[in-house]
Amino acid sequence: MPKLLHHPGYADEKLQRVEQLIPCRELQAGMLVSLMGQPQHYSYPSIFIYGHRASGKSHVLHILMKELELPHAAVSCVECVSAALLYERVLTSFFGRSAASFLPRSPSLSEFVRLYRHQRSQSPAEQTRYIVMEKAELLRDADANLLPALLRLQELVDDNITVILLSEIVWEKFRPNTGCFEPLLLHFPDYSKGELQQILSTDSHPSYSAELYSSYINILLGVFYSVCRDLRELRHLAALNFNKFCEPLTEGKETHKLWRNIEPHLKKAMQTVYIREVSSLQWEQMQQTEDEGGALRGLSAHTHVELPYYSKFLLIAAYLASYNPARTDKRFFVKHHGKIRKTNFLKKNEKTSNHLLGPKPFALDRLLAIFYSVVDSRVAPTASIFSQISSLVTLQLLTQISHTDQLDAPKYKCSISLDFISAVSRTVNFDIVKYLYDFL
Amino acid sequence: MTCVHSFFQGCFVFKPSSKKRKTRSLGETCVNPKSKNITWIYVLLEVLQEELNKKILDSLLDFAKKCSTTRQHCDWASKMRANEIPTAALVLGVNVPDHDMTFQSLFDLLKHSVTPHVVSVQAKECGVLKHLLKRVLEGLMDVAVDDDDEEEMEQNPRSVHCSLSTLSDWYTAKTKKSSSATPGKKRNVQDEDEHHHHHQTPPVVIIFKDLEGFNPRVLQDFISICSRYIDRLPLMFIFGIATSPSTVQHMLPHSVSSLLCIELFQSLSCTQHLATVIDKLILTAQFPFKLNGKVMQVLISIFLYHDFSVRNFIKGLQLALLEHFHSQPLSILCCKKKEALLNVTLLSGRDLETVRQLPSFIRFVEKQEAGEQVKLMTDDDHLKEACQKLIKDLRKYHKSYYPVLRCLHTLTSLLPRYPLGKQIRELHLICLEKNVWENEDYQSAMKLLKMLAKDELITSLRKCSEILSSAKSKKMKKAFTELDELLAKFKHLDVQEEPESVTSPIRNLQQQKKTDLFQLQKTLLEMNESRRSKKKSPFELLRNEVVEFIDGLVTCHLPPPESQTLYEVCYYSSSATVRRHLNATPRTSIQTALSSPCFYLQNESLKNEDGTVSNSAPDICIAYKLHLECGRLINLYDWLEAYATVVSAAEGQDPDCDTFGKVDDVKHARFIRSVSELEFLGFIKSTRQKTDHVARLTWGGC
């Protein structure tokens, strides 16, 4: 096996171990190692690594840092709800918990830099320190000065430190308007089919031979490779369906029939487990019970919502208000609408369907006016009618557009689909299509 | 339930004066049975609530236990998917106010039997990720403070370390500490030990009470953070969903939902829930308090039309109960039989006078002979005896009413298009209203019953006989034996029945080779004739007999309660009060207050015969009255002038005087204040369309 990883700064056996742990990423790791240089040398201030989901970015970095025993701070940006947490993490992992306790309550960037410099003067870096930041795309939503400062942190704190940013997004989308220090860019390409096969085959079942597992992976990839190249998902699917695959083996059947046995099963998995219609636990139960009838219904099969009678009408009214232009209300809801004829009314209509444009906001007054004309009995404007509107908002069937502080004339939008509202209106014998401008 | 409990206690602490009077006249015995009665209802309600949720809670608990055990399995497959967070999607229906109770009991149960680490979060507390994390940490670690030492907490100030790594450190410390088993705290030793026997690492359960309310962004971030710690921290989620499970997919993208292992739990629909409550609380004779048809109608329509909330329904029932005991002095007789009979003997003269004035009692008296009438109206002791008998009769009526009602429902719920309603509550409402057998639908139902197929009829009759067999009264026992005899006859039929070969005309028709129109007509006419004249088969005869029997039961036992003497004792009938309390109409009350201030102020001088507002009404009423006469836009100056004129008249100024109707500072200020009050109430708003004009926000006007 040719050694791809080789660097004078690190012991060969260590690098070899790294190589074993990161199959199919030797090239990128080699690049990284050479970028990092010898431990005590200064490295490039910031490195930006991008690649799709599950292309081994974090894994490679994690293995490198761990196996080469480099001083590092691994931070996930999604976890750092505030910059303070980020600073705290970094200080803790470099200088211990006591250092972080000097941080004030909501520290600014300069306070962090000052504290870092202070700590550095006490314990200067003997070898390059690394900050590995996962999901770096979230840094764009943080304070405007955070990302530029991190990119040249080496300069700011005057220490041998390198910031490594990991992201699924290309650097072009990061670059601030004001300009900044350009990091070194490194791309992790997607795994090819062969590579996926190689990686997936590594976690074989202990009680079966590695060859069998590898052939199983081959079949699995044949089914799923066209729709999914996410290593994590594939691994998940492989684990879920392996028992089924092995069933004929335990029953003593021939191996070459395995394929015919598993294929329809995998196809079914593609329609259910893969899109999380059915959870993995339920999938396993399904396999055990052999229930081919498919008694288990997926999540999206349950769309029916039971609503009180007036809530249904409120929802219908909201839908009409959202998808009909306000000027057509007269046409639909006034009994003797006089001069507005259907023909000349339709002439000036817009080309695009309102359903393509999406729901439009409407005021509470309009909602209630439509409601009272739509509902077939006389309804007193009781408190419960109004509270139903707000409970529809909490159920996310309506959305309040205006700020909740605005008490008079609040505005809403109807956020349900045509299918949903037609199902609802069928239950109250209301022909909604007759009242929709788009279907006139 | 506790708050309601105290509400009821409060009611007795602040006894109204009328009550006090009664208490004095009857001594201690009067309050006791009543309060006993009420507490009993509350206990029943609590039990009922628990029962209703039991099934779904049990399955959730099983799920939680299963999750915590599978995590410890070390086989290959479970290791491969160990990074999924087990999640229960709990679909509870749109009646959000009911959920609190369910979640509370779920919380308690989990804490009691699965894990000490449970926290439940609400959307409104967690607008941003930080708050959600904080809530979770506080909820979980506060438990720790209660359970164990406080030193650890003092070392880390909470708000700084608001991250899951703190939690995971805390968790490892906690599990390690408890596994090294240092008994010392007396309170929790037993509890903790129990846990160790079961599992070393109890799961950390986070309950999201209202999933729809959460900001999807926050939830996604939270879940992805949690999945990073799943190897150290055995997390488990419970999503409370009000609408439909597909919400989960709407809220979470694939990258996040792939981190969860979601299992669906569907609770009973709220209508089924209501059916159980009605079945247990209303359609039972063991419980003396009753609602009349109108009140029942109000409560049910609030449920069906407005909120779907069983809790509110029960609240309404409680309100009716309190109102009944509060407003009806004879409600002391509304209790268990023994107590009621005892209370009759303790009735005071005033109470007996109330009895005599009850419409149902007057009707009863009118039917008696003259001598008896006089006796009843004058002799107190005789009246008491009569009352005791009447109370007994009322109880007997109830004892047979409900079984017969259920029987009738079992039979009619089979019929096509449900002539008497699909749910038993609809039938109950019909029966409460008037004589059910005079109802057209009832008659058509009976006709349909006479056409029922044999097996259907027999199965439903079997159910009826079961219902009757569980009833205790003598009449019902008799009815049960009669029905059993009828059923036995049906069985006999089976044995006897022989295949009759009837040469039907239609067969003749088939035998003929060629059919012309005339022939066909003739045969059809013949068939018609023969059907009319045909002797009924024994089954048909028996079926008619059964239907007659049921009809007899109904006419005998299902008259409306209003026909019973002294029904006022048990039946609460003020539907208006209930509606006013439960279904508030803020707008109407404001309008009433503004248009007829005397309604609320109770000031004689404000009353006008013709319904108009008098000049001396409060300023805002005058301004309101004047604004009603305007169009959509109101000129403020004209309004002010008109106002000044009215107020001047009220002050008794001479109409011919120069200053009459002139605007002075005080009037101006009063006017401005009332206008701004109207604006606050939402009747007008300022507009930029025209200077010095305000827009009217209500419909109508001239």
XYZ file of C-alpha atoms in Angstrom, chain B residues 174-619:
446
model
C -25.084 12.271 38.286
C -25.205 8.764 36.955
C -21.707 8.061 38.186
C -22.462 9.419 41.584
C -25.659 7.498 41.957
C -24.076 4.302 40.728
C -21.333 4.575 43.337
C -24.297 4.518 45.710
C -23.729 6.836 48.579
C -26.805 6.626 50.717
C -27.160 9.588 52.976
C -30.218 11.431 51.869
C -33.152 9.727 53.386
C -35.776 10.866 51.025
C -34.576 9.542 47.741
C -32.617 6.477 48.592
C -35.395 4.088 47.893
C -36.352 5.808 44.723
C -32.856 5.894 43.396
C -32.190 2.295 44.240
C -35.183 1.298 42.283
C -33.728 2.987 39.265
C -30.463 1.195 39.574
C -32.081 -2.118 39.540
C -33.797 -1.282 36.327
C -31.245 0.627 34.388
C -28.075 2.426 35.073
C -28.748 5.282 32.717
C -32.279 6.602 32.863
C -33.217 8.522 29.720
C -33.563 12.277 29.638
C -37.053 13.043 28.401
C -37.932 16.381 26.874
C -41.605 17.044 26.259
C -42.493 19.641 23.654
C -46.027 20.491 24.648
C -47.107 22.338 21.525
C -44.972 21.479 18.562
C -46.877 23.732 16.176
C -46.041 26.780 18.207
C -42.291 26.307 18.062
C -40.204 28.240 15.649
C -39.072 25.593 13.154
C -35.603 27.094 13.032
C -35.183 26.820 16.802
C -36.413 23.274 16.823
C -34.130 22.228 13.993
C -31.087 23.713 15.686
C -32.001 22.179 18.985
C -32.427 18.744 17.481
C -29.144 18.915 15.622
C -27.360 19.967 18.796
C -28.998 17.156 20.719
C -27.963 14.597 18.153
C -24.339 15.548 18.781
C -24.680 14.458 22.384
C -26.792 11.380 21.897
C -23.895 9.039 22.622
C -23.321 10.597 26.027
C -26.803 11.751 26.867
C -29.678 9.291 26.338
C -32.204 11.833 25.145
C -35.794 11.181 24.224
C -38.370 13.580 22.837
C -42.114 13.699 23.089
C -43.831 15.976 20.605
C -47.321 17.118 21.481
C -49.117 17.660 18.209
C -52.497 19.309 17.976
C -53.207 19.078 14.276
C -51.801 16.195 12.275
C -48.545 14.240 12.306
C -47.563 15.578 8.929
C -46.732 18.798 10.767
C -43.476 17.170 11.765
C -42.526 16.865 8.144
C -43.577 20.413 7.428
C -41.435 21.742 10.213
C -38.327 19.658 9.920
C -36.264 19.176 6.781
C -34.964 15.767 5.911
C -31.542 16.472 7.329
C -33.106 17.017 10.745
C -35.890 14.465 10.690
C -33.305 11.852 9.786
C -31.885 12.371 13.269
C -35.145 11.265 14.849
C -36.810 7.923 15.179
C -40.434 8.946 15.317
C -43.216 6.769 16.572
C -46.806 7.873 16.354
C -49.302 7.836 19.225
C -52.847 8.836 18.489
C -55.127 9.712 21.354
C -58.888 9.294 21.403
C -60.718 11.874 19.376
C -62.374 14.512 21.492
C -65.863 13.504 20.425
C -65.241 10.013 21.716
C -63.867 11.590 24.826
C -67.040 13.604 25.255
C -69.149 10.522 24.652
C -67.399 8.783 27.537
C -67.855 11.759 29.822
C -71.548 12.000 28.981
C -71.937 8.298 29.402
C -70.323 8.274 32.820
C -71.650 11.517 34.242
C -74.941 12.295 32.607
C -76.516 9.086 31.467
C -76.483 7.517 34.852
C -79.004 7.271 37.628
C -76.467 7.084 40.412
C -75.900 10.768 40.244
C -78.910 12.821 41.342
C -78.044 16.121 39.688
C -79.386 16.481 36.140
C -79.406 18.988 33.352
C -82.506 19.759 31.409
C -82.598 19.694 27.632
C -81.768 23.316 27.020
C -78.740 23.461 29.304
C -77.503 20.242 27.830
C -77.983 21.687 24.387
C -75.985 24.789 25.308
C -73.093 22.763 26.689
C -72.984 20.403 23.741
C -73.204 23.151 21.183
C -70.381 25.034 22.853
C -68.364 21.876 22.587
C -69.209 21.070 18.991
C -69.306 24.553 17.572
C -66.606 26.306 19.481
C -63.864 24.527 21.288
C -63.963 20.725 21.260
C -62.747 20.970 24.811
C -63.890 18.295 27.185
C -62.447 20.243 30.053
C -64.664 23.189 29.243
C -67.637 20.884 29.022
C -66.911 19.582 32.474
C -66.424 23.128 33.712
C -69.827 23.940 32.314
C -71.280 20.990 34.133
C -69.664 22.147 37.339
C -70.985 25.634 36.834
C -74.487 24.299 36.335
C -74.092 22.238 39.461
C -72.994 25.162 41.589
C -75.682 27.391 40.148
C -78.304 24.782 40.866
C -77.335 24.368 44.486
C -76.992 28.074 44.832
C -80.233 29.223 43.265
C -82.688 26.420 43.944
C -83.569 26.184 47.628
C -85.047 22.746 47.133
C -81.720 21.450 45.884
C -81.137 20.049 49.363
C -83.318 17.215 48.182
C -80.972 16.561 45.291
C -78.806 13.912 46.904
C -78.727 10.238 47.680
C -82.024 8.595 48.488
C -81.587 8.219 52.228
C -80.346 11.734 52.729
C -83.035 13.120 50.486
C -85.763 11.392 52.488
C -84.206 12.674 55.680
C -83.973 16.176 54.303
C -87.638 16.140 53.370
C -88.530 15.761 57.019
C -86.344 18.742 57.839
C -87.947 21.078 55.318
C -89.075 24.365 56.839
C -92.408 25.998 56.257
C -90.909 28.370 53.752
C -89.376 25.523 51.806
C -92.683 23.694 51.781
C -94.295 26.818 50.427
C -91.758 26.746 47.572
C -92.679 23.155 46.947
C -96.329 24.103 46.683
C -95.512 26.722 44.129
C -93.514 24.454 41.879
C -95.328 24.186 38.522
C -94.865 20.443 38.447
C -96.320 20.138 41.911
C -99.322 22.292 41.013
C -99.960 20.032 38.057
C -99.727 17.068 40.375
C -102.156 18.584 42.859
C -104.679 19.379 40.172
C -104.901 15.725 39.311
C -105.726 14.731 42.880
C -109.154 14.536 44.441
C -110.550 17.605 46.115
C -109.985 16.425 49.658
C -106.461 15.421 48.922
C -105.831 18.755 47.223
C -106.788 20.675 50.335
C -104.699 18.409 52.468
C -101.658 18.869 50.313
C -102.000 22.603 50.257
C -102.555 23.021 53.986
C -101.158 20.110 55.933
C -97.361 20.334 56.156
C -96.847 16.818 57.443
C -98.987 15.357 54.755
C -97.049 17.306 52.189
C -93.798 15.953 53.563
C -95.052 12.428 53.221
C -96.214 13.127 49.699
C -92.831 14.624 48.938
C -91.050 11.544 50.139
C -93.178 9.450 47.876
C -92.625 11.798 44.969
C -88.883 11.789 45.488
C -88.936 8.018 45.451
C -90.949 8.095 42.251
C -88.465 10.440 40.671
C -85.652 8.084 41.534
C -87.555 5.177 40.082
C -88.148 7.170 36.944
C -84.426 7.750 36.560
C -83.594 4.165 37.254
C -85.683 2.993 34.358
C -85.130 5.985 32.089
C -81.454 5.374 31.380
C -81.539 1.649 30.630
C -84.490 2.129 28.305
C -82.766 5.058 26.653
C -79.717 2.918 26.015
C -81.846 0.105 24.636
C -83.613 2.415 22.269
C -80.262 3.800 21.171
C -78.777 0.371 20.483
C -81.724 -0.413 18.291
C -82.002 2.874 16.432
C -78.282 3.341 15.889
C -78.423 0.413 13.461
C -80.949 2.062 11.233
C -79.952 3.695 7.988
C -79.469 7.460 8.193
C -79.887 7.443 11.969
C -83.431 8.837 12.331
C -82.900 9.349 16.057
C -79.291 10.417 15.953
C -75.992 8.632 15.729
C -74.891 9.437 19.256
C -76.810 8.595 22.349
C -76.616 12.213 23.471
C -78.789 13.246 20.519
C -81.431 10.722 21.494
C -81.181 11.897 25.076
C -81.786 15.465 23.964
C -84.851 14.441 21.997
C -86.196 12.569 24.995
C -85.564 15.493 27.313
C -87.462 17.814 25.039
C -90.839 16.114 24.707
C -92.533 12.760 24.411
C -90.234 10.906 22.102
C -92.929 8.631 20.773
C -94.775 11.586 19.324
C -91.745 12.421 17.267
C -92.032 11.764 13.540
C -88.519 10.396 13.394
C -89.344 7.981 16.157
C -92.297 6.646 14.239
C -90.231 6.197 11.101
C -87.555 4.504 13.185
C -90.126 2.056 14.502
C -91.260 1.336 10.959
C -87.668 0.687 9.951
C -87.199 -1.578 12.949
C -90.091 -3.660 11.715
C -88.078 -4.304 8.560
C -84.831 -5.217 10.229
C -83.045 -8.401 9.231
C -83.090 -11.222 11.682
C -79.478 -11.465 12.722
C -79.131 -7.722 13.141
C -82.250 -7.573 15.224
C -81.182 -10.432 17.414
C -77.681 -9.123 18.091
C -79.007 -5.728 19.073
C -81.719 -7.296 21.201
C -79.023 -9.278 22.954
C -77.212 -6.044 23.696
C -80.463 -4.594 25.014
C -80.971 -7.523 27.292
C -77.447 -7.053 28.620
C -78.225 -3.427 29.364
C -81.459 -4.344 31.090
C -79.858 -7.121 33.061
C -77.410 -4.707 34.660
C -80.227 -2.393 35.732
C -81.364 -2.831 39.278
C -84.924 -1.624 39.491
C -87.827 -4.042 39.610
C -89.446 -2.741 36.473
C -86.267 -3.223 34.540
C -85.901 -6.737 35.865
C -89.371 -7.466 34.626
C -88.604 -5.984 31.250
C -85.447 -8.051 31.132
C -87.289 -11.312 31.679
C -89.849 -10.370 29.046
C -87.152 -9.587 26.548
C -85.412 -12.830 27.354
C -88.584 -14.714 26.651
C -88.859 -12.991 23.314
C -85.284 -13.887 22.495
C -85.988 -17.465 23.409
C -88.897 -17.438 21.007
C -86.549 -16.296 18.277
C -84.382 -19.266 19.032
C -87.374 -21.528 18.787
C -88.092 -20.112 15.390
C -84.724 -21.243 14.207
C -85.497 -24.800 15.112
C -88.993 -24.846 13.768
C -88.438 -23.086 10.566
C -88.956 -25.215 7.534
C -88.199 -24.317 4.019
C -91.483 -23.224 2.598
C -91.882 -23.687 -1.056
C -93.989 -20.901 -2.263
C -94.779 -20.741 -5.885
C -94.091 -17.180 -6.381
C -95.471 -15.421 -9.416
C -92.014 -14.294 -10.365
C -91.013 -17.864 -10.839
C -93.965 -18.303 -13.126
C -92.673 -15.399 -15.038
C -89.299 -16.963 -15.440
C -90.823 -20.138 -16.670
C -92.593 -18.396 -19.462
C -90.493 -18.163 -22.498
C -91.639 -14.891 -23.821
C -92.765 -11.952 -21.769
C -94.794 -9.185 -23.183
C -95.607 -5.976 -21.396
C -99.119 -6.947 -20.595
C -98.050 -10.202 -19.055
C -95.452 -8.479 -16.954
C -97.929 -5.926 -15.686
C -100.331 -8.645 -14.784
C -97.765 -10.620 -12.858
C -96.573 -7.559 -11.009
C -100.109 -6.693 -9.991
C -100.594 -10.228 -8.831
C -97.444 -10.061 -6.807
C -98.596 -6.897 -5.176
C -101.921 -8.452 -4.286
C -100.364 -11.520 -2.863
C -97.902 -9.552 -0.797
C -100.662 -7.531 0.747
C -102.762 -10.501 1.539
C -99.878 -12.806 2.355
C -99.883 -14.181 5.796
C -96.972 -12.959 7.821
C -94.281 -15.426 8.608
C -93.785 -16.335 12.258
C -90.560 -14.354 12.284
C -92.344 -11.249 11.094
C -94.990 -11.687 13.723
C -92.410 -12.067 16.400
C -90.513 -9.078 15.106
C -93.628 -6.976 15.334
C -94.154 -8.232 18.818
C -90.650 -7.203 19.819
C -91.047 -3.766 18.327
C -94.346 -3.363 20.139
C -92.618 -4.385 23.321
C -89.879 -1.817 22.830
C -92.442 0.784 21.961
C -94.263 -0.067 25.163
C -91.089 0.331 27.175
C -90.410 3.685 25.588
C -93.869 5.116 26.187
C -93.792 3.824 29.717
C -90.317 4.946 30.749
C -89.132 7.735 28.497
C -91.473 10.640 29.116
C -89.574 13.917 29.441
C -88.511 14.833 32.973
C -90.760 17.872 32.926
C -93.702 15.524 33.230
C -92.406 14.245 36.551
C -93.498 15.896 39.732
C -90.759 17.646 41.698
C -88.377 17.380 38.758
C -87.202 20.905 39.627
C -85.315 19.437 42.558
C -82.859 17.602 40.350
C -82.956 19.372 37.031
C -81.075 22.555 36.417
C -82.840 24.513 33.748
C -81.433 28.024 33.442
C -79.731 27.747 30.074
C -79.413 31.513 29.753
C -77.191 31.711 32.834
C -74.947 28.974 31.573
C -74.698 30.535 28.179
C -73.950 33.936 29.627
C -71.190 32.554 31.774
C -69.575 30.240 29.288
C -70.077 31.956 25.998
C -69.348 35.568 26.728
C -70.312 38.201 24.218
C -68.030 41.154 24.967
C -69.250 43.180 22.030
C -72.906 42.832 22.931
C -72.241 43.780 26.518
C -70.348 46.881 25.473
C -73.113 47.844 23.126
C -75.733 47.249 25.786
C -73.780 49.341 28.224
C -73.469 52.168 25.744
C -76.960 52.150 24.324
C -78.855 51.523 27.547
C -76.626 52.503 30.456
C -79.388 51.781 32.937
C -78.865 48.094 32.309
C -75.623 48.146 34.224
C -75.793 51.347 36.243
C -79.223 50.698 37.742
C -79.990 54.355 38.000
C -83.683 55.177 37.727
C -83.090 58.583 36.190
C -81.403 56.995 33.177
C -84.450 55.067 32.168
C -86.385 56.285 29.192
C -89.571 54.693 28.052
C -88.874 54.795 24.362
C -85.492 53.182 24.666
C -83.512 56.290 23.746
C -80.616 57.524 25.797
C -81.550 60.276 28.189
C -79.603 63.493 28.239
C -78.182 62.754 31.644
C -76.481 59.530 30.542
C -72.700 59.304 30.845
C -70.747 61.274 28.269
